[in-house]
XYZ file of C-alpha atoms in Angstrom:
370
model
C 6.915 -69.817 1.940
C 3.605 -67.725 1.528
C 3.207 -64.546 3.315
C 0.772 -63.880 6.063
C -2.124 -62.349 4.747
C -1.655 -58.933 6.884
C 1.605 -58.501 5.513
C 0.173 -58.945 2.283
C -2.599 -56.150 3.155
C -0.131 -53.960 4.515
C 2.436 -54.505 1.185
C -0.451 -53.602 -1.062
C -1.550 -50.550 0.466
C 1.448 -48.986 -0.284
C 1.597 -49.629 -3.593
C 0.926 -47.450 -6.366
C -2.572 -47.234 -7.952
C -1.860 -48.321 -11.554
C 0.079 -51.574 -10.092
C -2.791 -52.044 -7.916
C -4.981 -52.461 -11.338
C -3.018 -54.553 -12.459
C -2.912 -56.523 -9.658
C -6.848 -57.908 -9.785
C -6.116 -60.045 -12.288
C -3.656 -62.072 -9.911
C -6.323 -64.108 -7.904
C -9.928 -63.607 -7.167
C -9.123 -62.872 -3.415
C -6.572 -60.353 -4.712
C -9.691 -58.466 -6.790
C -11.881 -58.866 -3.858
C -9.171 -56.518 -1.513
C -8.709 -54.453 -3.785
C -12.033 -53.547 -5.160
C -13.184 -53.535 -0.927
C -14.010 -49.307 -0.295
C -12.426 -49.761 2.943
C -8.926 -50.925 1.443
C -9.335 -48.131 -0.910
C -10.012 -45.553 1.916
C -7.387 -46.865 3.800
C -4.735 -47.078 0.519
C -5.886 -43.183 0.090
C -4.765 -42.212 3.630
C -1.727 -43.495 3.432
C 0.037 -40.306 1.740
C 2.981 -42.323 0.318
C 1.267 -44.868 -1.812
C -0.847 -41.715 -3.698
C 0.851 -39.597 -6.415
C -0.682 -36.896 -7.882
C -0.925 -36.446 -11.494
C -2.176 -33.681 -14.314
C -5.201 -34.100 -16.652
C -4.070 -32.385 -19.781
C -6.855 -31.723 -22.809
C -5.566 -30.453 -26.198
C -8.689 -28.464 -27.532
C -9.585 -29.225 -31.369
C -8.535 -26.406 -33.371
C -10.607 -27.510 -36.808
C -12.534 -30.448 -37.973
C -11.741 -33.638 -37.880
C -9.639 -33.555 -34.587
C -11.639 -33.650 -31.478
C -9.944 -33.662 -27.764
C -7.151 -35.561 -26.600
C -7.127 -36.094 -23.139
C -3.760 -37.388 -21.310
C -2.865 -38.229 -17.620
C 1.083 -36.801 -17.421
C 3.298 -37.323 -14.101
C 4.320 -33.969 -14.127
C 7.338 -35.279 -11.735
C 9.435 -37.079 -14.675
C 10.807 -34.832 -17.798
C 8.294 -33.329 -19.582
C 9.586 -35.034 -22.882
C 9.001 -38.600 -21.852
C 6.547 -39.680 -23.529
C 6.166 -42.771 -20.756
C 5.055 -40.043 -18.834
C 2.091 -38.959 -20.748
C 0.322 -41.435 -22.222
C -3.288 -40.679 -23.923
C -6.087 -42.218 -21.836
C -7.309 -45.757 -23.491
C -10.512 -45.492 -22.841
C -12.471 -42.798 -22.116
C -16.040 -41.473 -20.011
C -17.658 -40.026 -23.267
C -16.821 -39.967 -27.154
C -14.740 -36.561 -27.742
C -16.474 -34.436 -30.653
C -14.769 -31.802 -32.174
C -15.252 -28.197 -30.665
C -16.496 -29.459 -27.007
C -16.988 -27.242 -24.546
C -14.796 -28.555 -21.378
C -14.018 -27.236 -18.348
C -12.480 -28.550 -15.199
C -14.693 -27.047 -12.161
C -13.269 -29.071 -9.102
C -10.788 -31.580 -7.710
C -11.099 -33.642 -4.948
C -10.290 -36.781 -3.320
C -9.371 -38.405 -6.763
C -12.607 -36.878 -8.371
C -12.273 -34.402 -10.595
C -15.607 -31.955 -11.320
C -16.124 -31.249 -15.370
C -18.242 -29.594 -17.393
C -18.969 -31.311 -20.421
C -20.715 -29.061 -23.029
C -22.947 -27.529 -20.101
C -23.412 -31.020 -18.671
C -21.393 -31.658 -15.239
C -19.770 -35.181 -14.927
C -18.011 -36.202 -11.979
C -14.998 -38.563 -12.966
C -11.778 -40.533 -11.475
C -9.313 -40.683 -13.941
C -7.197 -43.130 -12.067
C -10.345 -45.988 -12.634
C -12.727 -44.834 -14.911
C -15.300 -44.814 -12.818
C -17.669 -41.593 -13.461
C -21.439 -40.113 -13.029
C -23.056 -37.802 -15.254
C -24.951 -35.000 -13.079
C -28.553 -34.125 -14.143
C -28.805 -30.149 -13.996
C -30.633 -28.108 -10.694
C -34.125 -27.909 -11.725
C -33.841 -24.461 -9.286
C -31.357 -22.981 -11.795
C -31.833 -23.540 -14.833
C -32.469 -20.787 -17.580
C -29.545 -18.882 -15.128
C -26.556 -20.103 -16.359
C -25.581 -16.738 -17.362
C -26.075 -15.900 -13.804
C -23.244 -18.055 -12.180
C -20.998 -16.737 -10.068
C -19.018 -20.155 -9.160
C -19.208 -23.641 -9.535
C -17.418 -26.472 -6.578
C -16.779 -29.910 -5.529
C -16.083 -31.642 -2.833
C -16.192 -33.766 0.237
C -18.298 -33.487 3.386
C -16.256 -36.555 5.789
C -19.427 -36.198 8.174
C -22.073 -37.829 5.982
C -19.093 -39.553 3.635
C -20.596 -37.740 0.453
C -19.531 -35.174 -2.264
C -21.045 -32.261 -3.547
C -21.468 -30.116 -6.574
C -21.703 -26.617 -5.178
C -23.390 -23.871 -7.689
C -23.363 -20.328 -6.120
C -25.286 -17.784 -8.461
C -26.919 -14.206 -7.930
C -30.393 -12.966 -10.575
C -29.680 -9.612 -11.847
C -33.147 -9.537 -12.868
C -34.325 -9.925 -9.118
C -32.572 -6.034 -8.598
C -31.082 -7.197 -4.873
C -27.888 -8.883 -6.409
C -28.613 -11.607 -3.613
C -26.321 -14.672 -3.527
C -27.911 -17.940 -3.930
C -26.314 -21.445 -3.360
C -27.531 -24.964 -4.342
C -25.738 -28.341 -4.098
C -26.047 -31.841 -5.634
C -25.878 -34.771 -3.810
C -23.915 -37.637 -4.960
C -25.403 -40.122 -1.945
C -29.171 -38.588 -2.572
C -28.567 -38.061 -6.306
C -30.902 -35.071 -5.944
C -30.213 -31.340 -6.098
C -30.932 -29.032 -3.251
C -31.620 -25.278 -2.584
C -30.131 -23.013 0.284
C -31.408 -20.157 -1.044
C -29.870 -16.595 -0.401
C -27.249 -15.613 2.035
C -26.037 -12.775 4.069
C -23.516 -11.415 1.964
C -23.398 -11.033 -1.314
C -20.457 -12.220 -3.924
C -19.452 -11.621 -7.909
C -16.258 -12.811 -9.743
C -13.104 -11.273 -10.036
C -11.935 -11.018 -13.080
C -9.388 -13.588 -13.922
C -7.799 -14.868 -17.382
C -8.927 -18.325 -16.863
C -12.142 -19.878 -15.293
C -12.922 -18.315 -12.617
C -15.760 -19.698 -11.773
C -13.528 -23.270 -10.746
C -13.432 -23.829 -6.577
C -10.655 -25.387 -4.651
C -11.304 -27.550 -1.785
C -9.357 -27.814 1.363
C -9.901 -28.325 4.880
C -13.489 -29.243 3.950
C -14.086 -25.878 1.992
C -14.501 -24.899 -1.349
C -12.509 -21.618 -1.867
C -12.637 -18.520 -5.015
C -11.217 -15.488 -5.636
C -14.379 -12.901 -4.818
C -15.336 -9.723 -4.690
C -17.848 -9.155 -1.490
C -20.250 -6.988 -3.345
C -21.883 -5.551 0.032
C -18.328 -3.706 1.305
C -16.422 -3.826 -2.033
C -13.534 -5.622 -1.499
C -11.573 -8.760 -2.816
C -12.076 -11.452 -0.293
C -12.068 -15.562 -0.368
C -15.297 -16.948 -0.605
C -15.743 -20.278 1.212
C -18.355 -22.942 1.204
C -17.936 -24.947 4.376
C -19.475 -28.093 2.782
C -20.447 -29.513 6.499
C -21.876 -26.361 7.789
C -23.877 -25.660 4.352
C -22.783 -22.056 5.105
C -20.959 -19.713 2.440
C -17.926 -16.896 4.362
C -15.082 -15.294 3.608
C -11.342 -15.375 4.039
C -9.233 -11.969 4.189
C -6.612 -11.465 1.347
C -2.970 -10.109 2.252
C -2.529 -7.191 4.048
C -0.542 -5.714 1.136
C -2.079 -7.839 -1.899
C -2.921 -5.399 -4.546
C -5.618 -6.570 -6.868
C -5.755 -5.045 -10.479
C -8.700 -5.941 -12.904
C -6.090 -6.190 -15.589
C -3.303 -8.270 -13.558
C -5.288 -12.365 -13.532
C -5.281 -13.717 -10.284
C -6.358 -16.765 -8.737
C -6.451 -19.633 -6.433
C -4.630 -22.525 -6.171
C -3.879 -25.713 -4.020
C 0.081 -25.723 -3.908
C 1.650 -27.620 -0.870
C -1.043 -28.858 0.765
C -1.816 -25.022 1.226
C -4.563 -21.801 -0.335
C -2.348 -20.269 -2.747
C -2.930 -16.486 -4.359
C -1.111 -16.176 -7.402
C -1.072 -12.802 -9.241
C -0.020 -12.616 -12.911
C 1.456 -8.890 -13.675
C 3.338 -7.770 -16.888
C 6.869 -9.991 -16.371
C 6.654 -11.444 -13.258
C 4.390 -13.481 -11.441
C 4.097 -13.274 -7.160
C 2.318 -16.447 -5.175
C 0.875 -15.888 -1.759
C 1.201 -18.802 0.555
C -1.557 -19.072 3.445
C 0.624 -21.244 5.566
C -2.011 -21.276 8.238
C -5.280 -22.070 7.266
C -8.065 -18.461 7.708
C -5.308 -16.771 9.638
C -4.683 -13.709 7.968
C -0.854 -12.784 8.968
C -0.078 -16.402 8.069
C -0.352 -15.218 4.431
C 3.650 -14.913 3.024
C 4.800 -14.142 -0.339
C 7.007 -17.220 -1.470
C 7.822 -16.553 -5.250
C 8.300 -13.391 -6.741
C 8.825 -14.840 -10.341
C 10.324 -13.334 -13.733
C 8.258 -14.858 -16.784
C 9.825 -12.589 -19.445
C 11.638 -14.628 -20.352
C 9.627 -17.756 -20.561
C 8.251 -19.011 -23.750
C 5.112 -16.298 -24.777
C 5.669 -14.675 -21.966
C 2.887 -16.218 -19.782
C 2.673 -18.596 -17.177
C 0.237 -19.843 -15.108
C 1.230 -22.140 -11.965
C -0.651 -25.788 -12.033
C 1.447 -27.795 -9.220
C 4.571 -28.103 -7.033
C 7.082 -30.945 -8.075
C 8.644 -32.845 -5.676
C 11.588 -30.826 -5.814
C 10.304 -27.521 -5.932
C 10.287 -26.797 -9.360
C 6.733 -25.019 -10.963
C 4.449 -26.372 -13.839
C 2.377 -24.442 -15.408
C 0.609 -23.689 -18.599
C 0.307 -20.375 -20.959
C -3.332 -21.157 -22.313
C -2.129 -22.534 -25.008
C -1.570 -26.175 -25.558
C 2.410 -25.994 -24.015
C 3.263 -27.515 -20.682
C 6.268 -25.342 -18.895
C 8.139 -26.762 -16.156
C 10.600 -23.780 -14.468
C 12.535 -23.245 -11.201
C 11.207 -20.772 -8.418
C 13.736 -18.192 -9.947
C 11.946 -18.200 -13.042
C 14.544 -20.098 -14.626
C 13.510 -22.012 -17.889
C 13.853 -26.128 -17.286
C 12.302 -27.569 -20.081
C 8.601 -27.251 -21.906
C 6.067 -28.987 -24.529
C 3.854 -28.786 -26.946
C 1.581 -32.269 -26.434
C -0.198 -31.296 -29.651
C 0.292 -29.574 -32.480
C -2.206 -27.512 -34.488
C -4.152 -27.050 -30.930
C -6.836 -24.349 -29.912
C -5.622 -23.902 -26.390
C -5.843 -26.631 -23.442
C -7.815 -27.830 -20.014
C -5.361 -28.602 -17.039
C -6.352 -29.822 -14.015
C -4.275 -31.393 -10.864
C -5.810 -35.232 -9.543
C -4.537 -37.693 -7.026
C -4.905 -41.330 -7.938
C -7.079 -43.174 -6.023
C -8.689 -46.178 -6.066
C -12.149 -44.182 -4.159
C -15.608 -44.927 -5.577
C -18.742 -42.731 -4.956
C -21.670 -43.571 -2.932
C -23.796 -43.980 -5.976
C -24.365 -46.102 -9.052
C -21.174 -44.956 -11.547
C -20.665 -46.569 -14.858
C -16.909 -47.198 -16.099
C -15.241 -45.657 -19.156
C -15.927 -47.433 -22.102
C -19.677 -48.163 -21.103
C -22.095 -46.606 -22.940
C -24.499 -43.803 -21.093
């Protein structure tokens, strides 16, 4: 007895993403679905049938090696090695002593910079898009402040947000400019009321994260002096800023930083031994913010640890620079940990949902040659 074909639809969309790959090969009508951008919009809605999953790069330490890059469901033990395969086939040819960093995550899409070259990528298909540079900035790279991506719903496009400031120009003003992934074409707002700079943080802080159609970093509001969230409303085209706690105390030499953890703006603050993450549990409300995890990492292998993602059950993984993967309980509580490589430099982390989404543009698949 076949099954209607709605029922089919409706079975499909709630599978996973890798089974859905698979699945193409089953009949052309089958590949047709699944390949359709509104089946893929409507499989990415649907919360259930989309897990989320690390990117983890093991840095070269000498030549030969060169990069290894592997997709790890950070839900199953750490130590399966099911878990964490190496990708197959990959966007570029790893060389040894790349310079990577993950910038952005969004929507499937992750936001890299590739040896000063920014490359928008979904791990989950291959698919990816090398992005030329801003003809407005360039010769300023020293000069940037952050670096973004994300999603604007009301023109169904994504962006890669640069804000920068000139020393040279003596007014410290804050400039932002954005590519286009529908236009393919770079474009200037030029400078806006307030002014921002970095905080200092122990790993890139430069990297946004989106939510509720913002892209969100740790600042410093140079006009009044004070450590704010800096937010890119990517509809708007309008840079503001979000209040930290009342009775957050930023220290140069304590890292801290954003992250997306439960759906939620996270500020994590690394001190000495313990580690304390701020939850904003509603979104630019200020007394919303609550500490949830006042952590002991003393006794956690090196004695650093910084948060990536949530498990499903609560537990924390998170990474100490290094090329080790830590999974521990909210207590601080050691559950188990790995080296993916030995003989490593450091590593490149970076949280992804998989999604069957494609971009509004020409993209070329991993294994093609660019």
């Amino acid at each position: 007895m076949l099954l209607p074909w709605e029922l089919i639809i409706e079975i499909l969309l709630r599978l996973p993403v890798k089974s859905l790959i698979h699945f193409k090969t089953v009949c052309k009508s089958w590949l047709t679905l699944i390949s359709d951008p509104h089946f893929a919009s409507s499989h990415f809605e649907l919360a259930a049938a989309c897990t989320e999953r690390l990117v983890f790069v093991s840095l070269a330490l000498s030549l030969p090696s060169v990069p290894e890059f592997r997709t790890i469901d950070f839900n199953a033990h750490l130590l399966d090695d099911s878990a964490s395969p190496t990708f197959k086939n990959m966007f570029y040819r790893p060389r040894p002593y790349d310079d990577i960093e993950f910038l952005g995550s969004c929507r499937g899409f992750l936001l890299l910079e590739l040896n000063g070259i920014f490359c928008v990528w979904n791990p989950s298909t291959g698919a990816y898009k090398f992005v030329h540079p801003s003809p407005v900035v360039t010769g300023r790279r020293k000069f940037f402040a952050f670096r973004g991506f994300g999603y604007d719903p009301s023109t169904d496009d994504y962006l890669v947000v640069q804000v920068y400031h000139n020393k040279l120009s003596g007014d410290y003003a804050t400039l932002v400019d954005y590519f286009s992934i529908k236009t393919n074409s770079w474009k200037e707002i030029g400078a806006t009321p307030l002014n921002y700079r970095q905080c200092f943080s122990y790993r890139n802080s430069t990297a946004g994260c989106f939510l509720n159609g913002a892209i969100h970093w740790l600042a410093v509001c140079y006009d009044a002096s004070i450590h704010v969230i800096a937010a890119f409303d990517l509809t708007e085209r309008s840079l503001s800023h979000i209040p930290l706690p009342l009775n957050f105390e930023h220290h140069d030499f304590n890292p801290s930083f954003l992250r997306i953890l439960g759906g939620s703006l996270n500020l994590c603050s690394l001190g000495r031994d313990s580690l304390e993450i701020w939850m904003m549990k509603e979104y630019k409300v200020k007394s919303s913010w609550t500490k949830t995890v006042v952590m002991p990492i003393d006794a956690l292998p090196t004695g650093l640890f910084f948060p990536i993602c949530y498990t499903k059950s609560g537990d924390i993984v998170g990474t100490n620079a290094g090329a080790r993967l830590t999974k521990c309980d909210v207590n601080g509580v050691l559950l188990e940990h790995r080296f993916y490589r030995t003989g490593s430099s450091g590593s490149k982390v970076a949280v992804y949902k998989e999604s069957l989404l494609s971009l509004p543009c020409d993209t070329k698949q991993a294994g093609e040659d660019d």
